[in-house]
Short mmCIF file of C-alpha atoms in Angstrom, two decimals:
data_model
loop_
_atom_site.label_atom_id
_atom_site.label_comp_id
_atom_site.label_asym_id
_atom_site.label_seq_id
_atom_site.Cartn_x
_atom_site.Cartn_y
_atom_site.Cartn_z
CA UNK M 1 64.94 139.23 85.83
CA UNK M 2 61.34 139.06 84.54
CA UNK M 3 62.56 141.53 81.80
CA UNK M 4 65.29 139.15 80.76
CA UNK M 5 62.86 136.31 80.44
CA UNK M 6 60.54 138.43 78.07
CA UNK M 7 63.29 139.11 75.75
CA UNK M 8 65.65 136.24 75.85
CA UNK M 9 67.09 136.56 72.39
CA UNK M 10 68.26 140.27 72.89
CA UNK M 11 70.41 139.88 76.07
CA UNK M 12 73.18 137.24 76.51
CA UNK M 13 73.51 135.34 79.72
CA UNK M 14 76.85 134.98 81.28
CA UNK M 15 77.85 132.09 83.64
CA UNK M 16 80.90 132.74 85.88
CA UNK M 17 81.89 129.46 87.41
CA UNK M 18 84.48 129.26 90.23
CA UNK M 19 86.12 126.07 91.08
CA UNK M 20 89.24 126.17 93.29
CA UNK M 21 91.59 123.89 95.16
CA UNK M 22 94.47 124.58 97.58
CA UNK M 23 96.89 126.04 94.92
CA UNK M 24 94.72 127.45 92.13
CA UNK M 25 91.44 128.94 91.26
CA UNK M 26 89.75 128.32 87.99
CA UNK M 27 87.20 130.96 86.82
CA UNK M 28 85.41 129.93 83.67
CA UNK M 29 83.26 132.36 81.86
CA UNK M 30 80.54 131.12 79.38
CA UNK M 31 78.46 133.54 77.38
CA UNK M 32 75.19 132.01 75.94
CA UNK M 33 72.46 133.63 73.82
CA UNK M 34 69.32 131.94 72.32
CA UNK M 35 70.39 128.65 73.81
CA UNK M 36 73.79 128.71 72.08
CA UNK M 37 77.28 129.22 73.32
CA UNK M 38 78.93 132.41 72.07
CA UNK M 39 82.18 132.11 73.78
CA UNK M 40 83.98 130.24 76.51
CA UNK M 41 87.04 131.29 78.51
CA UNK M 42 88.90 130.10 81.58
CA UNK M 43 91.37 132.02 83.56
CA UNK M 44 93.54 130.17 86.27
CA UNK M 45 94.82 132.24 89.31
CA UNK M 46 97.42 131.03 91.69
CA UNK M 47 96.34 130.92 95.31
CA UNK M 48 97.65 129.65 98.53
CA UNK M 49 95.98 127.31 101.07
CA UNK M 50 92.55 127.75 99.58
CA UNK M 51 92.59 131.48 100.11
CA UNK M 52 90.91 133.32 97.22
CA UNK M 53 92.99 136.34 96.31
CA UNK M 54 91.65 139.79 95.59
CA UNK M 55 92.81 139.43 92.03
CA UNK M 56 90.09 136.76 91.64
CA UNK M 57 87.45 138.94 93.19
CA UNK M 58 88.37 142.06 91.03
CA UNK M 59 88.25 139.95 87.93
CA UNK M 60 84.87 138.61 88.67
CA UNK M 61 83.57 142.13 89.81
CA UNK M 62 84.73 143.37 86.30
CA UNK M 63 82.80 140.74 84.54
CA UNK M 64 79.76 141.42 86.68
CA UNK M 65 79.87 145.15 85.82
CA UNK M 66 80.33 144.30 82.16
CA UNK M 67 77.47 141.94 81.62
CA UNK M 68 73.89 142.84 82.86
CA UNK M 69 72.77 139.18 83.18
CA UNK M 70 75.60 137.28 84.81
CA UNK M 71 75.43 134.58 87.37
CA UNK M 72 78.29 133.79 89.78
CA UNK M 73 78.37 130.00 90.57
CA UNK M 74 80.70 128.58 93.20
CA UNK M 75 81.73 124.83 93.71
CA UNK M 76 81.75 123.71 97.30
CA UNK M 77 83.60 120.57 98.10
CA UNK M 78 84.79 121.01 101.68
CA UNK M 79 84.85 118.10 104.32
CA UNK M 80 81.98 120.15 106.04
CA UNK M 81 79.71 119.15 103.26
CA UNK M 82 77.66 116.12 104.28
CA UNK M 83 75.49 113.68 102.56
CA UNK M 84 72.93 112.04 104.89
CA UNK M 85 71.40 108.92 103.49
CA UNK M 86 68.10 109.71 105.18
CA UNK M 87 65.12 112.00 105.30
CA UNK M 88 64.22 111.15 108.95
CA UNK M 89 65.24 114.16 111.04
CA UNK M 90 65.34 112.02 114.16
CA UNK M 91 68.27 110.24 112.71
CA UNK M 92 70.33 113.36 111.83
CA UNK M 93 72.06 113.51 115.13
CA UNK M 94 73.39 109.93 114.51
CA UNK M 95 75.41 111.44 111.76
CA UNK M 96 76.62 114.26 113.82
CA UNK M 97 74.30 116.76 112.08
CA UNK M 98 72.37 119.52 113.63
CA UNK M 99 69.63 121.00 111.31
CA UNK M 100 70.36 124.51 112.65
CA UNK M 101 73.84 124.35 111.47
CA UNK M 102 73.31 123.37 107.88
CA UNK M 103 71.31 124.36 104.79
CA UNK M 104 69.78 121.31 103.32
CA UNK M 105 68.79 120.13 99.94
CA UNK M 106 66.47 117.04 99.78
CA UNK M 107 67.45 114.59 97.04
CA UNK M 108 65.72 111.30 96.79
CA UNK M 109 65.85 109.65 100.18
CA UNK M 110 68.83 111.89 101.28
CA UNK M 111 69.79 115.37 102.17
CA UNK M 112 72.85 117.26 100.86
CA UNK M 113 74.04 119.44 103.77
CA UNK M 114 76.14 122.70 103.32
CA UNK M 115 77.49 124.18 106.41
CA UNK M 116 76.14 127.65 107.19
CA UNK M 117 79.52 128.60 108.40
CA UNK M 118 81.08 127.63 105.05
CA UNK M 119 78.36 129.48 103.27
CA UNK M 120 79.00 132.70 105.27
CA UNK M 121 82.79 132.18 104.43
CA UNK M 122 82.03 132.17 100.73
CA UNK M 123 79.81 135.19 101.00
CA UNK M 124 82.52 137.04 102.81
CA UNK M 125 85.14 136.25 100.25
CA UNK M 126 82.98 137.55 97.60
CA UNK M 127 81.48 140.39 99.41
CA UNK M 128 83.55 142.99 97.27
CA UNK M 129 81.93 141.52 94.12
CA UNK M 130 78.24 141.82 93.35
CA UNK M 131 77.59 138.68 95.43
CA UNK M 132 77.15 134.91 94.78
CA UNK M 133 74.12 133.60 92.94
CA UNK M 134 74.57 129.95 93.51
CA UNK M 135 76.66 127.61 95.61
CA UNK M 136 76.61 124.12 94.45
CA UNK M 137 77.85 121.14 96.54
CA UNK M 138 80.00 118.62 94.81
CA UNK M 139 77.49 115.99 95.89
CA UNK M 140 74.82 117.69 93.83
CA UNK M 141 77.01 117.95 90.78
CA UNK M 142 77.84 114.26 91.03
CA UNK M 143 74.21 113.35 91.58
CA UNK M 144 72.93 115.19 88.53
CA UNK M 145 75.37 113.31 86.42
CA UNK M 146 75.23 109.98 88.10
CA UNK M 147 71.43 109.64 88.14
CA UNK M 148 71.46 109.27 84.32
CA UNK M 149 73.00 105.71 85.04
CA UNK M 150 70.82 104.74 87.95
CA UNK M 151 69.31 101.29 87.81
CA UNK M 152 68.60 98.58 90.40
CA UNK M 153 72.42 97.73 90.66
CA UNK M 154 74.28 99.64 93.39
CA UNK M 155 77.17 101.59 92.19
CA UNK M 156 80.01 103.65 93.63
CA UNK M 157 80.06 106.99 91.73
CA UNK M 158 83.14 109.17 91.86
CA UNK M 159 83.69 112.80 90.90
CA UNK M 160 87.47 112.85 90.49
CA UNK M 161 89.56 115.95 90.16
CA UNK M 162 93.34 116.23 90.69
CA UNK M 163 93.09 117.55 94.19
CA UNK M 164 89.67 116.38 95.34
CA UNK M 165 87.36 113.48 95.17
CA UNK M 166 83.61 113.20 95.93
CA UNK M 167 81.89 109.76 96.30
CA UNK M 168 78.29 108.64 96.20
CA UNK M 169 76.84 105.06 96.61
CA UNK M 170 73.49 104.96 94.94
CA UNK M 171 70.85 103.19 92.70
CA UNK M 172 67.18 103.71 91.81
CA UNK M 173 66.42 102.64 95.29
CA UNK M 174 68.11 105.66 96.80
CA UNK M 175 71.42 107.04 97.95
CA UNK M 176 73.28 105.01 100.53
CA UNK M 177 76.58 106.80 101.28
CA UNK M 178 78.61 109.87 100.61
CA UNK M 179 82.09 111.19 101.27
CA UNK M 180 84.54 113.97 100.15
CA UNK M 181 88.32 113.61 100.18
CA UNK M 182 91.02 116.14 99.87
CA UNK M 183 93.92 114.84 97.77
CA UNK M 184 96.22 117.90 97.49
CA UNK M 185 98.64 116.70 100.22
CA UNK M 186 99.02 113.31 98.81
CA UNK M 187 101.46 113.93 95.98
CA UNK M 188 104.56 111.79 95.65
CA UNK M 189 107.60 114.17 95.30
CA UNK M 190 110.32 113.44 92.73
CA UNK M 191 113.55 112.56 94.37
CA UNK M 192 116.11 115.36 93.85
CA UNK M 193 118.77 114.74 91.28
CA UNK M 194 122.26 116.12 91.62
CA UNK M 195 124.07 117.73 88.75
CA UNK M 196 127.20 115.99 87.47
CA UNK M 197 130.40 117.75 88.72
CA UNK M 198 132.51 118.83 85.74
CA UNK M 199 135.56 117.93 87.82
CA UNK M 200 134.48 114.26 87.63
CA UNK M 201 134.69 114.46 83.92
CA UNK M 202 138.07 116.03 83.90
CA UNK M 203 139.45 113.45 86.43
CA UNK M 204 138.15 110.72 84.18
CA UNK M 205 139.64 112.16 80.99
CA UNK M 206 143.01 112.45 82.83
CA UNK M 207 142.88 108.83 83.88
CA UNK M 208 142.06 107.66 80.30
CA UNK M 209 144.93 109.64 78.77
CA UNK M 210 147.54 108.20 81.24
CA UNK M 211 146.43 104.69 81.17
CA UNK M 212 148.15 102.08 78.78
CA UNK M 213 146.28 99.42 76.83
CA UNK M 214 147.80 96.15 75.77
CA UNK M 215 146.97 96.12 72.09
CA UNK M 216 148.22 92.59 71.75
CA UNK M 217 145.21 91.50 73.56
CA UNK M 218 142.86 93.65 71.44
CA UNK M 219 143.47 92.37 67.93
CA UNK M 220 140.14 93.16 66.69
CA UNK M 221 140.79 96.73 66.98
CA UNK M 222 142.97 96.54 63.89
CA UNK M 223 139.83 96.45 61.75
CA UNK M 224 138.25 99.32 63.53
CA UNK M 225 139.48 102.00 61.07
CA UNK M 226 137.79 100.13 58.18
CA UNK M 227 134.49 100.02 60.10
CA UNK M 228 134.68 103.69 60.88
CA UNK M 229 135.07 104.46 57.25
CA UNK M 230 131.95 102.65 56.48
CA UNK M 231 130.02 104.84 58.96
CA UNK M 232 131.03 107.95 57.02
CA UNK M 233 128.30 107.16 54.47
CA UNK M 234 125.52 107.18 57.07
CA UNK M 235 123.84 110.51 57.97
CA UNK M 236 123.17 110.59 61.68
CA UNK M 237 120.86 113.63 61.74
CA UNK M 238 121.00 114.03 65.47
CA UNK M 239 121.83 116.93 67.69
CA UNK M 240 122.26 116.57 71.51
CA UNK M 241 120.98 119.85 72.67
CA UNK M 242 119.93 118.55 76.06
CA UNK M 243 116.13 118.63 75.12
CA UNK M 244 115.94 114.87 74.96
CA UNK M 245 117.14 114.59 78.49
CA UNK M 246 114.80 117.33 79.60
CA UNK M 247 111.86 115.66 77.83
CA UNK M 248 112.72 112.22 79.58
CA UNK M 249 112.82 113.97 82.97
CA UNK M 250 109.50 115.59 82.34
CA UNK M 251 107.88 112.27 81.27
CA UNK M 252 109.46 110.46 84.34
CA UNK M 253 108.03 113.19 86.65
CA UNK M 254 104.56 113.02 85.06
CA UNK M 255 104.63 109.28 85.60
CA UNK M 256 105.74 109.43 89.32
CA UNK M 257 103.05 112.13 90.08
CA UNK M 258 100.34 110.14 88.26
CA UNK M 259 101.28 107.04 90.15
CA UNK M 260 101.21 108.93 93.42
CA UNK M 261 97.84 110.42 92.63
CA UNK M 262 96.20 107.23 91.58
CA UNK M 263 97.71 105.38 94.57
CA UNK M 264 96.12 107.93 96.85
CA UNK M 265 92.86 107.75 95.07
CA UNK M 266 92.87 103.83 95.40
CA UNK M 267 93.55 104.06 99.09
CA UNK M 268 90.88 106.65 99.76
CA UNK M 269 88.41 104.39 97.90
CA UNK M 270 89.24 101.44 99.75
CA UNK M 271 88.77 103.26 103.02
CA UNK M 272 85.37 104.45 101.76
CA UNK M 273 84.20 101.03 100.71
CA UNK M 274 85.34 99.67 104.06
CA UNK M 275 83.44 102.26 105.85
CA UNK M 276 80.32 101.69 103.75
CA UNK M 277 80.37 97.90 104.33
CA UNK M 278 80.95 97.98 108.01
CA UNK M 279 79.63 101.18 109.47
CA UNK M 280 76.10 100.51 110.92
CA UNK M 281 74.84 103.87 109.95
CA UNK M 282 74.71 102.64 106.34
CA UNK M 283 72.47 100.17 104.62
CA UNK M 284 75.23 98.21 103.01
CA UNK M 285 75.02 95.85 99.92
CA UNK M 286 77.75 94.70 97.68
CA UNK M 287 78.72 97.12 95.07
CA UNK M 288 78.11 96.27 91.44
CA UNK M 289 80.78 98.51 89.80
CA UNK M 290 82.64 101.85 90.15
CA UNK M 291 81.95 104.70 87.82
CA UNK M 292 84.45 107.47 87.70
CA UNK M 293 83.51 110.87 86.40
CA UNK M 294 87.02 112.51 85.91
CA UNK M 295 87.60 116.13 85.05
CA UNK M 296 90.80 115.09 83.17
CA UNK M 297 91.85 112.26 80.75
CA UNK M 298 92.57 109.17 82.83
CA UNK M 299 95.19 106.82 81.39
CA UNK M 300 94.01 103.16 80.99
CA UNK M 301 96.79 102.08 83.37
CA UNK M 302 95.33 104.34 86.12
CA UNK M 303 91.89 102.68 85.80
CA UNK M 304 93.54 99.26 85.92
CA UNK M 305 95.42 100.20 88.99
CA UNK M 306 92.22 101.20 90.77
CA UNK M 307 90.39 98.13 89.51
CA UNK M 308 93.18 95.85 90.91
CA UNK M 309 93.18 97.62 94.20
CA UNK M 310 89.37 97.52 94.67
CA UNK M 311 88.68 94.25 92.85
CA UNK M 312 85.59 95.79 91.33
CA UNK M 313 84.62 96.44 87.60
CA UNK M 314 85.32 100.18 86.86
CA UNK M 315 84.77 102.48 83.94
CA UNK M 316 85.25 106.17 83.43
CA UNK M 317 83.63 109.08 81.78
CA UNK M 318 84.99 112.60 81.16
CA UNK M 319 83.12 115.36 83.08
CA UNK M 320 83.38 119.26 82.63
CA UNK M 321 82.67 120.57 86.08
CA UNK M 322 81.98 123.97 84.72
CA UNK M 323 79.26 122.74 82.32
CA UNK M 324 77.66 120.77 85.04
CA UNK M 325 77.54 123.86 87.13
CA UNK M 326 75.96 125.81 84.29
CA UNK M 327 73.39 122.95 83.91
CA UNK M 328 72.43 123.40 87.60
CA UNK M 329 72.25 127.20 87.31
CA UNK M 330 69.90 126.89 84.34
CA UNK M 331 67.72 124.48 86.25
CA UNK M 332 67.56 126.96 89.08
CA UNK M 333 66.74 129.82 86.67
CA UNK M 334 64.10 127.76 85.09
CA UNK M 335 62.54 127.06 88.40
CA UNK M 336 62.05 130.73 89.29
#
């Protein structure tokens, strides 16, 4: 490591950032040299029920073998991660926390607690690689970004991903509250659609061909031939190949899924705010606003839906989780 520091411009530094949820595992690889980014690449692996596959581990091992100075960073955001809004160890048990069961990181007036059992699980999963360099709690990732906005006003900060959400209530006076929610089971399924039976169309055609029309009551049809002749001069450059219907269905699915996701987010936020205001464990004050750091582009309609559900001012900023993890890894490396 010291040799690397002596010749920083000779060797590139590679950050391997792993961020996973119930169904997928993102492995982002960033190669940096002389303070600049040489390349960035993200590979997505399908997984089942949070179980990291051997394909992920083999891919990471290959990277670690290829690059001399590589750092494997893991994002932890399990319900076993705890944010204690106190440094008083005598109060830890009030929050159901035993010091011997957690690895703790002191932040302002609080402690971010990572379960030693969960840490052991991570280490076991990646034991066939060259090992984990850093495990970062979602709380710490959120704190590093949120502290740039700290002032005397109390805000609810949200780190929002598609399948998880981390919350922190804080100001310059300190951190008051924290919670992590799993959102992956909250999706609203699209109702199944039945294909149209071709026999229905055949029956309809037969009925139309055998039916009789009283043309005396439809005198306006006499001018129909003339009207149709006029249409011959219009070029209708349109081909019905089924793609329009497919696109419409895709848009409808996206709208339904987004609505279900944002409705779930809003309900979770309502529960968290209720807990913060009424749980005697927390020093509650009224919230000034909600700041959402989203890992994806949120539609304005989604923000308005949350605002109406919480009756609080809200704003959002885009956040790249992998870049935040790299920032933390560089802080760690700089401190050694």
